[in-house]
Coordinates of C-alpha atoms and ligand atoms in Angstrom, one line a residue:
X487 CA -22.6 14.0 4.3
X488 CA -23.7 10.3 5.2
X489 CA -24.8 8.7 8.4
X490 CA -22.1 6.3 8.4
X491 CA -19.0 8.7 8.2
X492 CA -18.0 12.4 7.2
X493 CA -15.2 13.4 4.7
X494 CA -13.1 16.6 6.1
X495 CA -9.0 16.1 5.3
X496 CA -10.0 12.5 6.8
X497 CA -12.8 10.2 7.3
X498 CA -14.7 11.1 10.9
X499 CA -17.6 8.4 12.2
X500 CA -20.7 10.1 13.2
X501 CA -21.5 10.4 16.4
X502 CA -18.1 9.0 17.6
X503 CA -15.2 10.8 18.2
X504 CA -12.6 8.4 16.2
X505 CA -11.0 9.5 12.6
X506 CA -9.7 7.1 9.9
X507 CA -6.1 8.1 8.8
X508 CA -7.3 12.0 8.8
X509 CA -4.4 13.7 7.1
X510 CA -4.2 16.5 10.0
X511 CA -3.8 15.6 13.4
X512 CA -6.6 15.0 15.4
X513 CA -7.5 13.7 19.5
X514 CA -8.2 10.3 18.0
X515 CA -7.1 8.5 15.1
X516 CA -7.3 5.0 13.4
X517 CA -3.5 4.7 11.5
X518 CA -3.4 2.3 9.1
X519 CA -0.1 1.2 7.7
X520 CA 3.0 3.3 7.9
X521 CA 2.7 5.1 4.5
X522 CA 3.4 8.5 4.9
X523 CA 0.5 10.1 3.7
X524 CA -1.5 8.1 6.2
X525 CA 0.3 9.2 9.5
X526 CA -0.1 12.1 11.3
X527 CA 1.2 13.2 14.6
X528 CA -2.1 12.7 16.6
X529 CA -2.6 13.4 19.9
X530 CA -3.9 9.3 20.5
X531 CA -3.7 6.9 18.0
X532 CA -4.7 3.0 17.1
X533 CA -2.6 0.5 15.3
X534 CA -0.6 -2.2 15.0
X535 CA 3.0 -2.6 16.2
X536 CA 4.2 -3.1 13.2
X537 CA 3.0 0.1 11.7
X538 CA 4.8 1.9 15.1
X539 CA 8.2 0.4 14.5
X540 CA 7.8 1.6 10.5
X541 CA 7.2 5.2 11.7
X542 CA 9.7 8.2 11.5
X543 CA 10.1 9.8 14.8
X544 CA 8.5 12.9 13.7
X545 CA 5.1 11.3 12.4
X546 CA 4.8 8.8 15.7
X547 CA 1.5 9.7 17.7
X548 CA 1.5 11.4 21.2
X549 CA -0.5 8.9 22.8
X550 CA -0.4 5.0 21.4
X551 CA -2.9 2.3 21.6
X552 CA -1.0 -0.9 19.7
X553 CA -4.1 -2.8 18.9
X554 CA -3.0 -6.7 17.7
X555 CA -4.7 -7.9 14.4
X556 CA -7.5 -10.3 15.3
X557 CA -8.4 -8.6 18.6
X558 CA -11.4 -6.3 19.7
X559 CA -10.8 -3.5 21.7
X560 CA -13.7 -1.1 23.0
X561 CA -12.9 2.2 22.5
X562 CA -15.4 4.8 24.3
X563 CA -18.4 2.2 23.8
X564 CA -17.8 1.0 20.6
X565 CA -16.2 -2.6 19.7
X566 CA -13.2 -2.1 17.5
X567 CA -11.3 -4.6 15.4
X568 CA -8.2 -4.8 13.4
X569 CA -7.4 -7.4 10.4
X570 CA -4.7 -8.0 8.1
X571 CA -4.8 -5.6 5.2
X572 CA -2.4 -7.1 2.9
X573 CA -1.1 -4.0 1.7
X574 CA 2.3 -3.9 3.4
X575 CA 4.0 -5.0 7.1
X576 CA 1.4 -4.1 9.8
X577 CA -1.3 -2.5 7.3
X578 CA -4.8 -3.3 8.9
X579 CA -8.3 -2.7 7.7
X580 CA -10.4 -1.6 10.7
X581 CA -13.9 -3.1 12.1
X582 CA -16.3 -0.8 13.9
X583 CA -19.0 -2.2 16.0
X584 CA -21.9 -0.3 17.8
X585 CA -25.4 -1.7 18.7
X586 CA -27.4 -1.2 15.4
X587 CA -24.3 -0.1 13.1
X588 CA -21.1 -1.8 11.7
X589 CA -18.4 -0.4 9.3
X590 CA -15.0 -1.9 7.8
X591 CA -12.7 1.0 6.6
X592 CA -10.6 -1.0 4.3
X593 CA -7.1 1.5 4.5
X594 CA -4.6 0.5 1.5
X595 CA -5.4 -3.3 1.0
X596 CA -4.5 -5.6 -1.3
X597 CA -6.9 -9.5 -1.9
X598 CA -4.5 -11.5 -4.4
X599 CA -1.1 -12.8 -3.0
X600 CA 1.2 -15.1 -4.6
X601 CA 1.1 -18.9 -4.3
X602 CA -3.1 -18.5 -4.3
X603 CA -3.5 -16.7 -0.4
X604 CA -6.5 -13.8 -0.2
X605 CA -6.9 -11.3 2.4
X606 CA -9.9 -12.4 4.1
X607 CA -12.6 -9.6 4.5
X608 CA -14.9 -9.3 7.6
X609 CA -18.6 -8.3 6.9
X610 CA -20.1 -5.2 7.5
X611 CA -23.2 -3.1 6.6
X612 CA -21.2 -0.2 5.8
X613 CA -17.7 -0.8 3.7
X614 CA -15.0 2.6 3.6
X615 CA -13.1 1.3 0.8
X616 CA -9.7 2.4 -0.9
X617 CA -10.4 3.3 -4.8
X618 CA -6.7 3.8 -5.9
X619 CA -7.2 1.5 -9.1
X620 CA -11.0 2.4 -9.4
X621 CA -10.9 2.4 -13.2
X622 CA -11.4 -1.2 -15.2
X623 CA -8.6 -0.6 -16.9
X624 CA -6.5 -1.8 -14.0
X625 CA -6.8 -5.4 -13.8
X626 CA -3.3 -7.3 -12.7
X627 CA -2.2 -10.5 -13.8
X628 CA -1.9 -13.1 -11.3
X629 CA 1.1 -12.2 -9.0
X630 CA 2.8 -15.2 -9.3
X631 CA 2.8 -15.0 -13.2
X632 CA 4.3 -11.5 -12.7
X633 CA 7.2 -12.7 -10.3
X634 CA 8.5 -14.9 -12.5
X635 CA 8.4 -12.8 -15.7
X636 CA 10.5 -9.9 -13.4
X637 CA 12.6 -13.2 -12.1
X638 CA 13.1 -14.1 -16.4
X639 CA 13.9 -10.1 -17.1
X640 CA 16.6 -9.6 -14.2
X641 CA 18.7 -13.1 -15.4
X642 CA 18.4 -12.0 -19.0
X643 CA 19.8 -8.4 -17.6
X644 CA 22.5 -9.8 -15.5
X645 CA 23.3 -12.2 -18.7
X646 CA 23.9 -9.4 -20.6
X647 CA 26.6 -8.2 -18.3
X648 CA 23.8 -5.1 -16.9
X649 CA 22.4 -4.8 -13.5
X650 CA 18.4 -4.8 -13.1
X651 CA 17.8 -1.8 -11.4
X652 CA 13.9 -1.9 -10.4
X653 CA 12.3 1.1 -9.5
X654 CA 9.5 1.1 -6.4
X655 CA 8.3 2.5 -3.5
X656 CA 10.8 2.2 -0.9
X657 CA 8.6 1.3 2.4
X658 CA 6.6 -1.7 1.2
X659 CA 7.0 -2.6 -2.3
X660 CA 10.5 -2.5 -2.2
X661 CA 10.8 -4.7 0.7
X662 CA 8.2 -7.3 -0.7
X663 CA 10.0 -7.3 -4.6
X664 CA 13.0 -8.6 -2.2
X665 CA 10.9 -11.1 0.0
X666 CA 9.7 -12.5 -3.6
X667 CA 12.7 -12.6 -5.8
X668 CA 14.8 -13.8 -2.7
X669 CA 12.9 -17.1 -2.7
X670 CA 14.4 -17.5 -6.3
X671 CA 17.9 -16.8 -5.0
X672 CA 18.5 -13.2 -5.8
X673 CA 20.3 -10.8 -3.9
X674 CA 20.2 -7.2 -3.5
X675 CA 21.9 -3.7 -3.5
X676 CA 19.9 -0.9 -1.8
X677 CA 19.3 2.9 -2.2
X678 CA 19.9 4.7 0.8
X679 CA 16.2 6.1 0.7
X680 CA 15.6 2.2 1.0
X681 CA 17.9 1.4 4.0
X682 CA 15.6 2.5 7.2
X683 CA 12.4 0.4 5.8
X684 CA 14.5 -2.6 4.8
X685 CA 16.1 -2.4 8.9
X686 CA 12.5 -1.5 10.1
X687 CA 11.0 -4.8 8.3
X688 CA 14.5 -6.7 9.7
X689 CA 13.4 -5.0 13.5
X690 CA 9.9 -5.6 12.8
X691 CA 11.0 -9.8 12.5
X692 CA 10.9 -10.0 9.1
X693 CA 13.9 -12.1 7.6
X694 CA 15.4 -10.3 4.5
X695 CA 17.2 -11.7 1.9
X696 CA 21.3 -10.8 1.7
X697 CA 21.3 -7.0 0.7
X698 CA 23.9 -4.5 0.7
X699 CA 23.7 -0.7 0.3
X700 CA 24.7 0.5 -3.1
X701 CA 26.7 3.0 -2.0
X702 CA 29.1 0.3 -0.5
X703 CA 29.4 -2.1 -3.4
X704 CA 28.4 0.1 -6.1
X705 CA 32.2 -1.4 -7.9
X706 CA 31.6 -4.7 -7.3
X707 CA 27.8 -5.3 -7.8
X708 CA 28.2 -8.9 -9.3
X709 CA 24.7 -10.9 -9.8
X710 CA 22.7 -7.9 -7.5
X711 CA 19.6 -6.5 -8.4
X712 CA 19.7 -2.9 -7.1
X713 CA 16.4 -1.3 -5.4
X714 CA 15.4 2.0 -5.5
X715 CA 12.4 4.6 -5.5
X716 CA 11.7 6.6 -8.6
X717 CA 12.6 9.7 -7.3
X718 CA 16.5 7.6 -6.4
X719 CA 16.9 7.6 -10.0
X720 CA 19.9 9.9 -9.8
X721 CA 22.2 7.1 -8.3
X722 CA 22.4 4.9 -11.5
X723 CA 24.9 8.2 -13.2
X724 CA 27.1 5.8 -11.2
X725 CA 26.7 2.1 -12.7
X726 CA 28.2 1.4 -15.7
X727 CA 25.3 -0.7 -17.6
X728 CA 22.2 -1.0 -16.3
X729 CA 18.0 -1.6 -17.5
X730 CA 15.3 -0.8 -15.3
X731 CA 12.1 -1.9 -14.6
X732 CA 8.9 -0.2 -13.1
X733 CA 6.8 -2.2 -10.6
X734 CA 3.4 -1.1 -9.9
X735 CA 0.0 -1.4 -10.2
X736 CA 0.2 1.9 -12.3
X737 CA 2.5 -0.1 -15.1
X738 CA -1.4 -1.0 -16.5
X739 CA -1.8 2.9 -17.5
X740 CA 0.7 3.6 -20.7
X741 CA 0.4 7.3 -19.6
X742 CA 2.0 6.9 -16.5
X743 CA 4.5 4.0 -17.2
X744 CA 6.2 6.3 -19.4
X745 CA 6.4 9.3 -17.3
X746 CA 9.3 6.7 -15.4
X747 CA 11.2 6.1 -18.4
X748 CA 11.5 2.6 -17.6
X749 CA 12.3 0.0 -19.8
X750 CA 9.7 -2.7 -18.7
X751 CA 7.4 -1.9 -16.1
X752 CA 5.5 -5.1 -13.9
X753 CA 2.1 -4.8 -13.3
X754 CA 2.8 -6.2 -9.2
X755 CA 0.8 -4.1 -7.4
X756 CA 0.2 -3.8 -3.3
X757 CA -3.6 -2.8 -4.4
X758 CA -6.5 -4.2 -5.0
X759 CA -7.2 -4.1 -8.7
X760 CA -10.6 -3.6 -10.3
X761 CA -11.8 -6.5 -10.2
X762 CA -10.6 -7.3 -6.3
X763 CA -12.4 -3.7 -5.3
X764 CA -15.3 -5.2 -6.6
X765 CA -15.0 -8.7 -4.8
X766 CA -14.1 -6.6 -1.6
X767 CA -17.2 -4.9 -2.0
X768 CA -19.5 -8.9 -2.5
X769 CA -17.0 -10.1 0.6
X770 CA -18.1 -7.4 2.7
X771 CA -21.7 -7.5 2.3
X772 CA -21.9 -3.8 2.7
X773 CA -25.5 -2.2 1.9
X774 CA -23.7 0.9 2.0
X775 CA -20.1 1.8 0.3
X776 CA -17.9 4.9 0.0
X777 CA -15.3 5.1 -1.6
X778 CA -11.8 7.5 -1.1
X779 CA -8.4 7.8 -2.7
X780 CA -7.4 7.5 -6.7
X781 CA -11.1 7.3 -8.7
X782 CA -13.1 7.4 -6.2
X783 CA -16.2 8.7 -8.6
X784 CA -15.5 6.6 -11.2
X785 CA -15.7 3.3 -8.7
X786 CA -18.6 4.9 -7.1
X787 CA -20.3 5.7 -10.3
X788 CA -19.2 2.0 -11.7
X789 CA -21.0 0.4 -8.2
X790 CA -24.1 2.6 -8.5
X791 CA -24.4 1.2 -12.1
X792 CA -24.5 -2.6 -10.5
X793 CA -27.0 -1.5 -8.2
X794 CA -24.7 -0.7 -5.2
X795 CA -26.0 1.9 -2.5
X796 CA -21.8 3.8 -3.2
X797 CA -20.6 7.7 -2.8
X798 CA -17.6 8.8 -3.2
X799 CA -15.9 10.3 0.0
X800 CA -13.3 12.1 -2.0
X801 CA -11.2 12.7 -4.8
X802 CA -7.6 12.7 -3.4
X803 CA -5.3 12.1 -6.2
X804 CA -1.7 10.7 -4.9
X805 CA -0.6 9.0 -7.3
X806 CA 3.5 9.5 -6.6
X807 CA 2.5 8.5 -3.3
X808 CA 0.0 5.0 -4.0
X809 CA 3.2 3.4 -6.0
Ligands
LIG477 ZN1 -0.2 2.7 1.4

């Protein structure tokens, strides 16, 4: 119980009527980035267009409200904003604004980009924050740094006459591993579970590299680096040589990494790490912080020790899901 917000299967705001991505539908809801475990069929919802065109049917919201990034909307007396998130196509962090009060709910975000870019954060004096890497043992490399050590693994693969096969989340990730590696002239071979995100990025505007599905040139894959979700891993029965590769943010816990059975995981993560939740939290200015998803009491704790006013909201492990 806070003043700020409330924590039942979703984060309410006191004394207004609108949730942030509540995991059962609700009248009205704040959706932030096309994740499944953050959509819900509700009966009206806010977010981006993006984040529409990235929904299956069956999770789109009854009654929409496409809210563009960088513009405030009132929404029954209160000033709502939406900014760039830098999690994944369309994922926004969302500013609440009432006379007296002000709260950022962060979603999924992510502060480091390659080639130097940070996700700007607004100020607020209370912050909702994402905890999925709330432990200090998650701290990422650079992202560049990490590109081109992939880059150097899938040349030495396809040198050895085997096909990198890397292994992550098919709406997001998966889609921004081919934005990156495209730029040093790779090419791709796609999963089916990848195929609708990669068209919904393409119908969304965003220019792909060349990729084919595996299914069709799974004889003939040449210099390709295949694409896949963990959970895919079934398809490779099929290639004849192969090595594969775990990207994620979870590639930092040895634990986890080797529940894949990869063999090299890539710390590139569409998270903050520890050290960005803590800039998020000096960017923000917050007086007040909560924190939700992964270690949320273990970030809280960690703030509290610095001095930060921080609860946790809750403890909602989703780990398969927060590759
Ligand atoms: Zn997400």
């Amino acid at each position: 119980m806070s003043c700020d917000v409330n924590w039942d299967r979703g984060i309410s705001v006191v004394g207004h009527q609108l949730w942030l991505d509540p995991q059962v539908v609700r009248e009205l809801a704040f959706v932030s980035h096309a994740h499944s475990d953050h959509a819900r069929r509700h009966r009206r919802a806010l977010l981006t267009e993006p984040t529409l065109s990235l929904l299956s049917k069956h999770r789109r919201p009854h009654d929409v409200e496409v809210v563009p990034v960088g513009q405030t909307v009132v929404v029954d007396g209160a000033r709502v904003t939406l900014f760039d998130a830098g999690h994944m196509l369309g994922s926004a962090m969302l500013l609440f604004q009432q006379p007296g009060r002000s709260l950022l709910y962060t979603g999924d975000m992510k502060l480091r980009h390659p080639a130097g870019l940070s996700t700007p954060v607004p100020q607020a004096q209370a912050l909702v924050m994402e905890s999925t890497y709330g432990l200090p043992h998650f701290r990422f490399p650079e992202p560049d740094s990490v590109v081109l050590e992939l880059a150097l693994w899938c040349r030495q693969a396809i040198a050895a006459g085997a096909t990198p096969v890397i292994l992550a989340h098919a709406l997001g990730k998966a889609q921004e591993v081919m934005l990156l590696l495209g730029r040093l002239g790779f090419r791709f071979a796609l999963e089916e579970r990848c195929l609708p995100f990669a068209r919904g990025y393409e119908a969304a505007g965003v220019k792909l590299p060349e990729w084919a599905e595996l299914s069709q040139v799974e004889e003939r894959l040449e210099d390709r680096v295949v694409l896949l979700p963990p959970a895919g891993k079934q398809a490779l029965k099929r290639l004849a040589r192969y090595r594969t590769a775990l990207v994620s943010g979870w590639a930092k816990d040895p634990q986890f990494s080797r529940l894949f059975g990869a063999d090299r995981c890539f710390p590139l993560s569409d998270h903050c790490d520890f050290d960005e939740l803590l800039d998020v939290v000096r960017l923000s200015g917050a007086e007040q912080v909560y924190t939700v998803h992964g270690y949320a009491d273990e970030l809280a704790r960690h703030l509290r020790r610095r001095g930060v006013r921080a609860h946790a909201l809750a403890r909602t492990e989703q780990l398969a899901l927060a590759i």
